Amino acid sequence: MKKTYSIKEVATYFNLPISTIRYYDKKGLLPFVSKNTSGYRIFSKSDFGFIKTICCLKNTDMPIKDIKTYIDLCMRGISTIDQRKKMLNQHKENVLKKQRILERNLFEIETKINRYSSDDSVEIIKKQIDFVQDEKEQLHLKNPFILGRKAFFWTNNLKRSLI
Amino acid sequence: MKKTYSIKEVATYFNLPISTIRYYDKKGLLPFVSKNTSGYRIFSKSDFGFIKTICCLKNTDMPIKDIKTYIDLCMRGISTIDQRKKMLNQHKENVLKKQRILERNLFEIETKINRYSSDDSVEIIKKQIDFVQDEKEQLHLKNPFILGRKAFFWTNNLKRSLI
DNA sequence: TTAAACCCTAAACCATAGTTCATAGCAATA
DNA sequence: TATTGCTATGAACTATGGTTTAGGGTTTAA
């Protein structure tokens, strides 16, 4: 009835390497975990709740140090509710910011993918390359493309003859 | 008319430390940047386009190595369009996955915030603590809370007397 | 009771993404 | 032409988040 869990069971449950759990413990993230007389970690069911919270914060990129701070607040009982709330609200803002950054940049990536997928992707890219090469030439800067102008046109002609 | 830009101007434009730009160059992310006879990096306007792409990939957590791979593909011209598209599609999947993870976990965080914000947050947390303490006691494991049972009840009474 | 499977710690090691420092060369301006 | 402010490199250093290894104890099941 009164079941406890080994580090391996916890690792399996949370799909984490055992070494990571030991590392978290060393960093002070698991002050709630008991040890038996031989020094083995003994996890109880309620520890899973704490660890789930740790994973949640980790999944949203909270640094280990801040997670420790949060867990330490939790261990101090009801008197820290306000501080915990403040921490989570700040963290929520960080996550929202990250979401906006991902959203914006994902849109750019999709734009590129569409360009690469379009029927005239080759013509589009050729024009881009031409533009860069023209500019670099005017400024007397080296042509950054592996195939220089000549080779590029040669590829161009080859492509035509292949059609 | 034919304007070029110093590393400082680029750094300012992209809001990046100069050291980071040098670091990216060392890692091979900036093969398109020229140097003058004194070894100074000379950026052209079209370089800004490449760097914007680098920032876009960095903002979505693509590793430096992979960004280098992508940029190298770009420098090889139209023959690599398919590979580039594949890379970006894979990356897009990664970003979508990250978005889902953030979404899920943000929801959990908001749930916690709401709990901490509710009128009976103190009662809720007290019950949580009680549950953990009961379980730990039954399993003969140490009480992980800083204030033990007695101290907790004392706090409890104190709280009541304060009302 | 013994082998296989587990668990422990400490310390070294690794990858990633930069930053800082020492030293020195170039550029613009007064 | 001298000072100030840029620029360069290489090497060392930092921080983060782990993983690996060495050496050794514990548990379990046949």
Short mmCIF file of N, CA and C in Angstrom, two decimals, chain A residues 58-140:
data_model
loop_
_atom_site.label_atom_id
_atom_site.label_comp_id
_atom_site.label_asym_id
_atom_site.label_seq_id
_atom_site.Cartn_x
_atom_site.Cartn_y
_atom_site.Cartn_z
N LYS A 58 11.32 23.74 -16.40
CA LYS A 58 12.44 23.43 -17.29
C LYS A 58 11.99 23.48 -18.76
N ASN A 59 10.83 22.94 -19.02
CA ASN A 59 10.31 22.93 -20.39
C ASN A 59 10.08 24.33 -20.94
N THR A 60 9.89 25.26 -20.03
CA THR A 60 9.70 26.64 -20.45
C THR A 60 10.97 27.46 -20.23
N ASP A 61 12.10 26.73 -20.11
CA ASP A 61 13.43 27.36 -20.10
C ASP A 61 13.72 28.22 -18.90
N MET A 62 13.13 27.91 -17.77
CA MET A 62 13.56 28.60 -16.55
C MET A 62 14.92 28.03 -16.15
N PRO A 63 15.89 28.91 -15.79
CA PRO A 63 17.20 28.41 -15.38
C PRO A 63 17.10 27.59 -14.09
N ILE A 64 18.00 26.62 -13.97
CA ILE A 64 18.06 25.75 -12.80
C ILE A 64 18.04 26.55 -11.50
N LYS A 65 18.83 27.61 -11.47
CA LYS A 65 18.92 28.42 -10.25
C LYS A 65 17.57 28.98 -9.84
N ASP A 66 16.80 29.43 -10.81
CA ASP A 66 15.49 30.00 -10.51
C ASP A 66 14.52 28.91 -10.08
N ILE A 67 14.64 27.75 -10.69
CA ILE A 67 13.78 26.64 -10.28
C ILE A 67 14.06 26.30 -8.82
N LYS A 68 15.34 26.29 -8.48
CA LYS A 68 15.70 26.04 -7.07
C LYS A 68 15.06 27.08 -6.15
N THR A 69 15.15 28.33 -6.56
CA THR A 69 14.54 29.40 -5.75
C THR A 69 13.06 29.12 -5.55
N TYR A 70 12.38 28.75 -6.64
CA TYR A 70 10.93 28.48 -6.55
C TYR A 70 10.64 27.31 -5.60
N ILE A 71 11.37 26.23 -5.78
CA ILE A 71 11.15 25.05 -4.93
C ILE A 71 11.43 25.38 -3.47
N ASP A 72 12.50 26.14 -3.25
CA ASP A 72 12.81 26.54 -1.87
C ASP A 72 11.66 27.34 -1.26
N LEU A 73 11.06 28.21 -2.05
CA LEU A 73 9.89 28.96 -1.58
C LEU A 73 8.76 27.99 -1.21
N CYS A 74 8.57 26.98 -2.05
CA CYS A 74 7.51 26.00 -1.78
C CYS A 74 7.74 25.30 -0.45
N MET A 75 9.00 25.00 -0.16
CA MET A 75 9.29 24.27 1.08
C MET A 75 9.10 25.14 2.33
N ARG A 76 8.96 26.45 2.10
CA ARG A 76 8.79 27.32 3.27
C ARG A 76 7.32 27.54 3.62
N GLY A 77 6.44 26.87 2.89
CA GLY A 77 5.02 26.89 3.29
C GLY A 77 4.24 28.10 2.80
N ILE A 78 3.12 28.32 3.44
CA ILE A 78 2.15 29.30 2.96
C ILE A 78 2.66 30.74 2.97
N SER A 79 3.70 30.99 3.77
CA SER A 79 4.15 32.39 3.91
C SER A 79 4.78 32.92 2.62
N THR A 80 5.06 32.03 1.67
CA THR A 80 5.77 32.46 0.46
C THR A 80 4.87 32.49 -0.77
N ILE A 81 3.58 32.35 -0.55
CA ILE A 81 2.65 32.28 -1.68
C ILE A 81 2.79 33.50 -2.59
N ASP A 82 2.91 34.66 -1.95
CA ASP A 82 3.02 35.88 -2.75
C ASP A 82 4.27 35.91 -3.61
N GLN A 83 5.38 35.52 -3.00
CA GLN A 83 6.64 35.50 -3.76
C GLN A 83 6.56 34.50 -4.91
N ARG A 84 5.98 33.34 -4.63
CA ARG A 84 5.83 32.32 -5.69
C ARG A 84 5.01 32.86 -6.85
N LYS A 85 3.94 33.54 -6.49
CA LYS A 85 3.05 34.09 -7.52
C LYS A 85 3.81 35.10 -8.37
N LYS A 86 4.59 35.94 -7.71
CA LYS A 86 5.37 36.95 -8.44
C LYS A 86 6.35 36.28 -9.39
N MET A 87 7.03 35.24 -8.87
CA MET A 87 8.01 34.53 -9.72
C MET A 87 7.34 33.95 -10.95
N LEU A 88 6.20 33.29 -10.73
CA LEU A 88 5.53 32.64 -11.86
C LEU A 88 4.99 33.67 -12.84
N ASN A 89 4.52 34.80 -12.32
CA ASN A 89 4.03 35.84 -13.22
C ASN A 89 5.17 36.39 -14.09
N GLN A 90 6.33 36.60 -13.46
CA GLN A 90 7.49 37.06 -14.23
C GLN A 90 7.87 36.01 -15.28
N HIS A 91 7.87 34.76 -14.84
CA HIS A 91 8.23 33.69 -15.77
C HIS A 91 7.23 33.61 -16.92
N LYS A 92 5.96 33.78 -16.58
CA LYS A 92 4.92 33.77 -17.62
C LYS A 92 5.21 34.85 -18.67
N GLU A 93 5.62 36.03 -18.22
CA GLU A 93 5.97 37.09 -19.18
C GLU A 93 7.11 36.64 -20.09
N ASN A 94 8.11 36.00 -19.50
CA ASN A 94 9.24 35.51 -20.30
C ASN A 94 8.77 34.52 -21.36
N VAL A 95 7.87 33.63 -20.94
CA VAL A 95 7.39 32.62 -21.88
C VAL A 95 6.59 33.28 -23.00
N LEU A 96 5.75 34.23 -22.63
CA LEU A 96 4.96 34.93 -23.65
C LEU A 96 5.88 35.64 -24.64
N LYS A 97 6.95 36.23 -24.12
CA LYS A 97 7.91 36.91 -24.99
C LYS A 97 8.55 35.92 -25.96
N LYS A 98 8.94 34.77 -25.40
CA LYS A 98 9.55 33.75 -26.25
C LYS A 98 8.56 33.29 -27.31
N GLN A 99 7.31 33.15 -26.92
CA GLN A 99 6.29 32.73 -27.89
C GLN A 99 6.18 33.74 -29.03
N ARG A 100 6.22 35.02 -28.68
CA ARG A 100 6.12 36.06 -29.73
C ARG A 100 7.32 35.99 -30.66
N ILE A 101 8.51 35.78 -30.07
CA ILE A 101 9.72 35.69 -30.89
C ILE A 101 9.62 34.50 -31.84
N LEU A 102 9.19 33.36 -31.30
CA LEU A 102 9.07 32.17 -32.14
C LEU A 102 8.07 32.42 -33.27
N GLU A 103 6.96 33.03 -32.92
CA GLU A 103 5.89 33.29 -33.89
C GLU A 103 6.41 34.13 -35.06
N ARG A 104 7.02 35.25 -34.70
CA ARG A 104 7.55 36.18 -35.70
C ARG A 104 8.55 35.49 -36.62
N ASN A 105 9.48 34.77 -36.02
CA ASN A 105 10.56 34.19 -36.81
C ASN A 105 10.10 32.96 -37.59
N LEU A 106 9.12 32.27 -37.02
CA LEU A 106 8.56 31.14 -37.76
C LEU A 106 7.93 31.64 -39.05
N PHE A 107 7.32 32.79 -38.96
CA PHE A 107 6.71 33.37 -40.16
C PHE A 107 7.76 33.63 -41.23
N GLU A 108 8.89 34.16 -40.80
CA GLU A 108 9.99 34.40 -41.74
C GLU A 108 10.48 33.10 -42.38
N ILE A 109 10.58 32.08 -41.54
CA ILE A 109 11.05 30.78 -42.04
C ILE A 109 10.08 30.23 -43.06
N GLU A 110 8.80 30.37 -42.76
CA GLU A 110 7.79 29.87 -43.69
C GLU A 110 7.84 30.64 -45.02
N THR A 111 8.11 31.93 -44.91
CA THR A 111 8.24 32.73 -46.13
C THR A 111 9.37 32.19 -47.00
N LYS A 112 10.47 31.85 -46.35
CA LYS A 112 11.60 31.29 -47.10
C LYS A 112 11.25 29.95 -47.72
N ILE A 113 10.57 29.12 -46.93
CA ILE A 113 10.19 27.81 -47.43
C ILE A 113 9.30 27.97 -48.67
N ASN A 114 8.36 28.89 -48.58
CA ASN A 114 7.47 29.13 -49.73
C ASN A 114 8.26 29.58 -50.95
N ARG A 115 9.25 30.44 -50.69
CA ARG A 115 10.07 30.90 -51.81
C ARG A 115 10.80 29.71 -52.44
N TYR A 116 11.36 28.87 -51.60
CA TYR A 116 12.09 27.70 -52.10
C TYR A 116 11.15 26.71 -52.79
N SER A 117 9.88 26.77 -52.42
CA SER A 117 8.93 25.79 -52.96
C SER A 117 8.24 26.29 -54.22
N SER A 118 8.36 27.57 -54.51
CA SER A 118 7.61 28.13 -55.63
C SER A 118 8.15 27.61 -56.96
N ASP A 119 7.35 27.71 -57.98
CA ASP A 119 7.72 27.20 -59.29
C ASP A 119 8.95 27.89 -59.84
N ASP A 120 9.05 29.19 -59.56
CA ASP A 120 10.19 29.93 -60.09
C ASP A 120 11.22 30.21 -59.00
N SER A 121 11.37 29.25 -58.07
CA SER A 121 12.35 29.42 -57.00
C SER A 121 13.75 29.65 -57.58
N VAL A 122 14.07 28.90 -58.62
CA VAL A 122 15.40 29.03 -59.22
C VAL A 122 15.61 30.46 -59.73
N GLU A 123 14.62 31.01 -60.39
CA GLU A 123 14.76 32.37 -60.92
C GLU A 123 14.88 33.38 -59.78
N ILE A 124 14.08 33.16 -58.74
CA ILE A 124 14.13 34.07 -57.59
C ILE A 124 15.53 34.07 -56.96
N ILE A 125 16.04 32.89 -56.71
CA ILE A 125 17.35 32.78 -56.05
C ILE A 125 18.44 33.33 -56.97
N LYS A 126 18.31 33.06 -58.27
CA LYS A 126 19.28 33.60 -59.22
C LYS A 126 19.32 35.12 -59.14
N LYS A 127 18.16 35.72 -59.03
CA LYS A 127 18.09 37.18 -58.96
C LYS A 127 18.74 37.68 -57.68
N GLN A 128 18.47 36.98 -56.59
CA GLN A 128 19.10 37.35 -55.32
C GLN A 128 20.61 37.30 -55.45
N ILE A 129 21.10 36.21 -56.01
CA ILE A 129 22.55 36.03 -56.16
C ILE A 129 23.10 37.14 -57.05
N ASP A 130 22.41 37.41 -58.13
CA ASP A 130 22.84 38.48 -59.03
C ASP A 130 22.94 39.81 -58.31
N PHE A 131 21.94 40.10 -57.52
CA PHE A 131 21.92 41.36 -56.79
C PHE A 131 23.14 41.49 -55.88
N VAL A 132 23.40 40.43 -55.13
CA VAL A 132 24.54 40.43 -54.21
C VAL A 132 25.84 40.58 -55.00
N GLN A 133 25.94 39.82 -56.09
CA GLN A 133 27.18 39.85 -56.86
C GLN A 133 27.40 41.24 -57.46
N ASP A 134 26.34 41.85 -57.95
CA ASP A 134 26.45 43.21 -58.50
C ASP A 134 26.96 44.17 -57.44
N GLU A 135 26.34 44.09 -56.27
CA GLU A 135 26.72 45.01 -55.21
C GLU A 135 28.16 44.81 -54.78
N LYS A 136 28.52 43.57 -54.58
CA LYS A 136 29.89 43.26 -54.15
C LYS A 136 30.89 43.75 -55.19
N GLU A 137 30.53 43.56 -56.47
CA GLU A 137 31.43 43.97 -57.55
C GLU A 137 31.62 45.49 -57.54
N GLN A 138 30.49 46.21 -57.43
CA GLN A 138 30.56 47.67 -57.40
C GLN A 138 31.42 48.19 -56.26
N LEU A 139 31.38 47.48 -55.13
CA LEU A 139 32.14 47.92 -53.96
C LEU A 139 33.56 47.34 -53.97
N HIS A 140 33.89 46.61 -55.04
CA HIS A 140 35.20 45.96 -55.15
C HIS A 140 35.44 44.99 -54.01
#
